Coordinates of C-alpha atoms in Angstrom, one line a residue:
X1 CA -70.1 43.1 1.9
X2 CA -69.8 39.5 1.1
X3 CA -67.5 40.1 -1.8
X4 CA -64.9 42.1 0.2
X5 CA -64.6 39.2 2.8
X6 CA -63.4 36.7 0.1
X7 CA -60.7 38.9 -1.4
X8 CA -57.7 37.2 0.3
X9 CA -58.6 33.5 0.2
X10 CA -56.8 32.8 -3.1
X11 CA -53.5 34.2 -1.8
X12 CA -53.9 32.3 1.4
X13 CA -54.5 29.1 -0.5
X14 CA -51.4 29.7 -2.7
X15 CA -49.3 30.2 0.4
X16 CA -50.5 27.0 1.9
X17 CA -49.8 25.1 -1.3
X18 CA -46.3 26.6 -1.5
X19 CA -45.6 25.5 2.1
X20 CA -46.8 21.9 1.3
X21 CA -44.7 21.7 -1.8
X22 CA -41.7 23.0 0.2
X23 CA -42.1 20.3 2.8
X24 CA -42.5 17.6 0.1
X25 CA -39.4 18.9 -1.7
X26 CA -37.3 19.0 1.5
X27 CA -38.3 15.4 2.3
X28 CA -37.4 14.2 -1.2
X29 CA -34.0 15.8 -1.0
X30 CA -33.4 14.3 2.4
X31 CA -34.3 10.8 1.2
X32 CA -32.0 11.3 -1.8
X33 CA -29.2 12.2 0.5
X34 CA -29.8 9.1 2.6
X35 CA -29.7 6.9 -0.5
X36 CA -26.5 8.4 -1.6
X37 CA -24.8 7.9 1.8
X38 CA -26.0 4.3 1.8
X39 CA -24.5 3.7 -1.6
X40 CA -21.2 5.3 -0.5
X41 CA -20.9 3.2 2.6
X42 CA -21.9 0.1 0.8
X43 CA -19.1 0.8 -1.7
X44 CA -16.6 1.3 1.1
X45 CA -17.6 -1.9 2.8
X46 CA -17.2 -3.9 -0.5
X47 CA -13.7 -2.4 -0.9
X48 CA -12.6 -3.5 2.5
X49 CA -14.4 -6.9 2.2
X50 CA -12.5 -7.5 -1.1
X51 CA -9.2 -6.4 0.6
X52 CA -9.8 -8.8 3.5
X53 CA -10.4 -11.6 1.0
X54 CA -7.2 -10.6 -0.8
X55 CA -5.4 -10.9 2.5
X56 CA -6.6 -14.5 3.0
X57 CA -5.5 -15.4 -0.6
X58 CA -2.1 -13.7 0.0
X59 CA -1.6 -15.7 3.2
X60 CA -2.7 -18.9 1.5
X61 CA -0.1 -18.4 -1.2
X62 CA 2.6 -17.5 1.4
X63 CA 1.7 -20.6 3.5
X64 CA 2.3 -22.8 0.5
X65 CA 6.0 -22.2 0.8
X66 CA 6.7 -21.1 4.4
X67 CA 5.3 -21.5 7.9
X68 CA 4.9 -18.6 10.3
X69 CA 7.7 -18.2 12.8
X70 CA 7.2 -20.0 16.1
X71 CA 4.7 -22.3 14.4
X72 CA 2.8 -22.9 17.7
X73 CA 5.2 -25.6 18.8
X74 CA 4.8 -24.9 22.5
X75 CA 1.7 -25.2 24.6
X76 CA 1.4 -21.4 25.1
X77 CA 0.0 -21.0 21.6
X78 CA 1.2 -19.1 18.6
X79 CA 2.9 -15.9 19.6
X80 CA 3.6 -14.6 16.1
X81 CA 1.3 -11.5 15.7
X82 CA 1.0 -11.1 12.0
X83 CA 1.9 -13.6 9.3
X84 CA 1.2 -11.0 6.6
X85 CA 2.0 -7.5 7.9
X86 CA 0.1 -4.4 6.6
X87 CA 3.3 -3.0 5.0
X88 CA 3.9 -6.2 3.1
X89 CA 0.3 -6.3 2.0
X90 CA 0.7 -2.7 0.9
X91 CA 3.6 -3.6 -1.4
X92 CA 1.8 -6.5 -3.0
X93 CA -1.8 -5.3 -3.1
X94 CA -1.2 -1.6 -3.9
X95 CA -3.8 -0.8 -1.2
X96 CA -3.4 2.7 0.1
X97 CA -0.5 3.6 -2.2
X98 CA -3.1 3.4 -5.0
X99 CA -4.6 6.6 -3.4
X100 CA -2.5 8.8 -5.8
X101 CA -5.2 8.1 -8.4
X102 CA -7.9 8.9 -5.9
X103 CA -8.7 5.2 -5.2
X104 CA -7.9 3.9 -1.8
X105 CA -8.1 0.1 -1.8
X106 CA -7.4 -0.2 1.9
X107 CA -4.8 -2.4 3.6
X108 CA -5.0 -5.8 5.2
X109 CA -3.0 -7.9 7.7
X110 CA -3.3 -11.6 8.4
X111 CA -2.8 -13.8 11.4
X112 CA -2.1 -17.5 10.8
X113 CA -2.5 -20.0 13.7
X114 CA -1.8 -23.7 13.5
X115 CA -4.9 -25.7 14.4
X116 CA -4.3 -29.4 14.1
X117 CA -2.6 -32.2 12.2
X118 CA -4.4 -35.2 10.7
X119 CA -4.3 -37.8 8.0
X120 CA -3.5 -36.8 4.4
X121 CA -6.4 -36.5 1.9
X122 CA -7.2 -39.5 -0.3
X123 CA -4.8 -39.9 -3.2
X124 CA -1.6 -39.3 -1.3
X125 CA 0.7 -42.2 -0.9
X126 CA 0.4 -43.8 2.5
X127 CA 2.7 -46.8 1.7
X128 CA 5.4 -45.3 3.9
X129 CA 3.3 -45.7 7.0
X130 CA 3.5 -43.1 9.8
X131 CA 6.4 -41.4 8.1
X132 CA 4.4 -40.5 5.0
X133 CA 2.3 -37.4 4.4
X134 CA 0.3 -35.4 6.9
X135 CA -2.3 -32.6 6.7
X136 CA -1.6 -29.5 8.7
X137 CA -4.6 -27.2 9.2
X138 CA -4.0 -23.5 9.6
X139 CA -6.6 -20.9 10.5
X140 CA -6.1 -17.5 8.8
X141 CA -7.8 -14.4 9.9
X142 CA -7.5 -11.4 7.6
X143 CA -8.5 -7.9 8.7
X144 CA -8.8 -5.0 6.3
X145 CA -9.7 -1.4 6.6
X146 CA -9.4 1.9 4.8
X147 CA -6.8 4.3 6.1
X148 CA -4.4 7.0 4.8
X149 CA -0.8 6.5 3.7
X150 CA 0.4 7.6 7.2
X151 CA -1.5 4.7 8.7
X152 CA -2.9 7.2 11.2
X153 CA -6.4 8.2 9.9
X154 CA -8.6 5.2 10.0
X155 CA -12.0 5.1 8.2
X156 CA -14.8 3.3 10.1
X157 CA -15.1 0.7 7.3
X158 CA -13.4 -2.6 8.5
X159 CA -13.9 -6.2 7.4
X160 CA -12.6 -9.7 8.4
X161 CA -12.2 -12.8 6.3
X162 CA -11.5 -16.1 7.9
X163 CA -10.3 -19.2 6.1
X164 CA -8.8 -22.6 7.0
X165 CA -6.0 -24.0 4.9
X166 CA -5.0 -27.6 4.7
X167 CA -1.3 -27.9 3.9
X168 CA -0.2 -31.4 3.0
X169 CA 3.5 -31.9 4.0
X170 CA 5.9 -34.8 4.3
X171 CA 6.4 -36.3 7.7
X172 CA 4.5 -37.6 10.7
X173 CA 2.3 -35.4 12.9
X174 CA 4.2 -33.5 15.6
X175 CA 2.9 -33.1 19.0
X176 CA 2.3 -29.4 19.4

């Protein structure tokens, strides 16, 4: 009678082991999926961070030869919205037009705001007195994000890069 009572315990033990292995396998797959999503989002973030940095460098190069319109000459502040527009950045950086090869590099736009005027850095001639060189400081804020070529569908990845540029120019400081 003892022998017949123990007939099904091996099968029951096997079913419990299969259930435990199934739970462990599902947990492992879930963790692998989370790691993959983290890697994808990290890559997207790095793409837009690099695009934002490209925006500040683009604005820095443009500011070397031209000032933004309106140049913050009145007390109301700078009313120029974007010094580097997204479409201009697209033409120079290849951002979302690069999507034809399945790589979207994002797009950026940059605002440049005049901050202050001060003395030129050491080494510039000051022998002309107040009519010599001056340093203009510009604050540039570049925003970048991933989006499609219609500029409509926006990915949640977005980054900002902020830089201050000293531009040494000829002439005395202007009251702004």
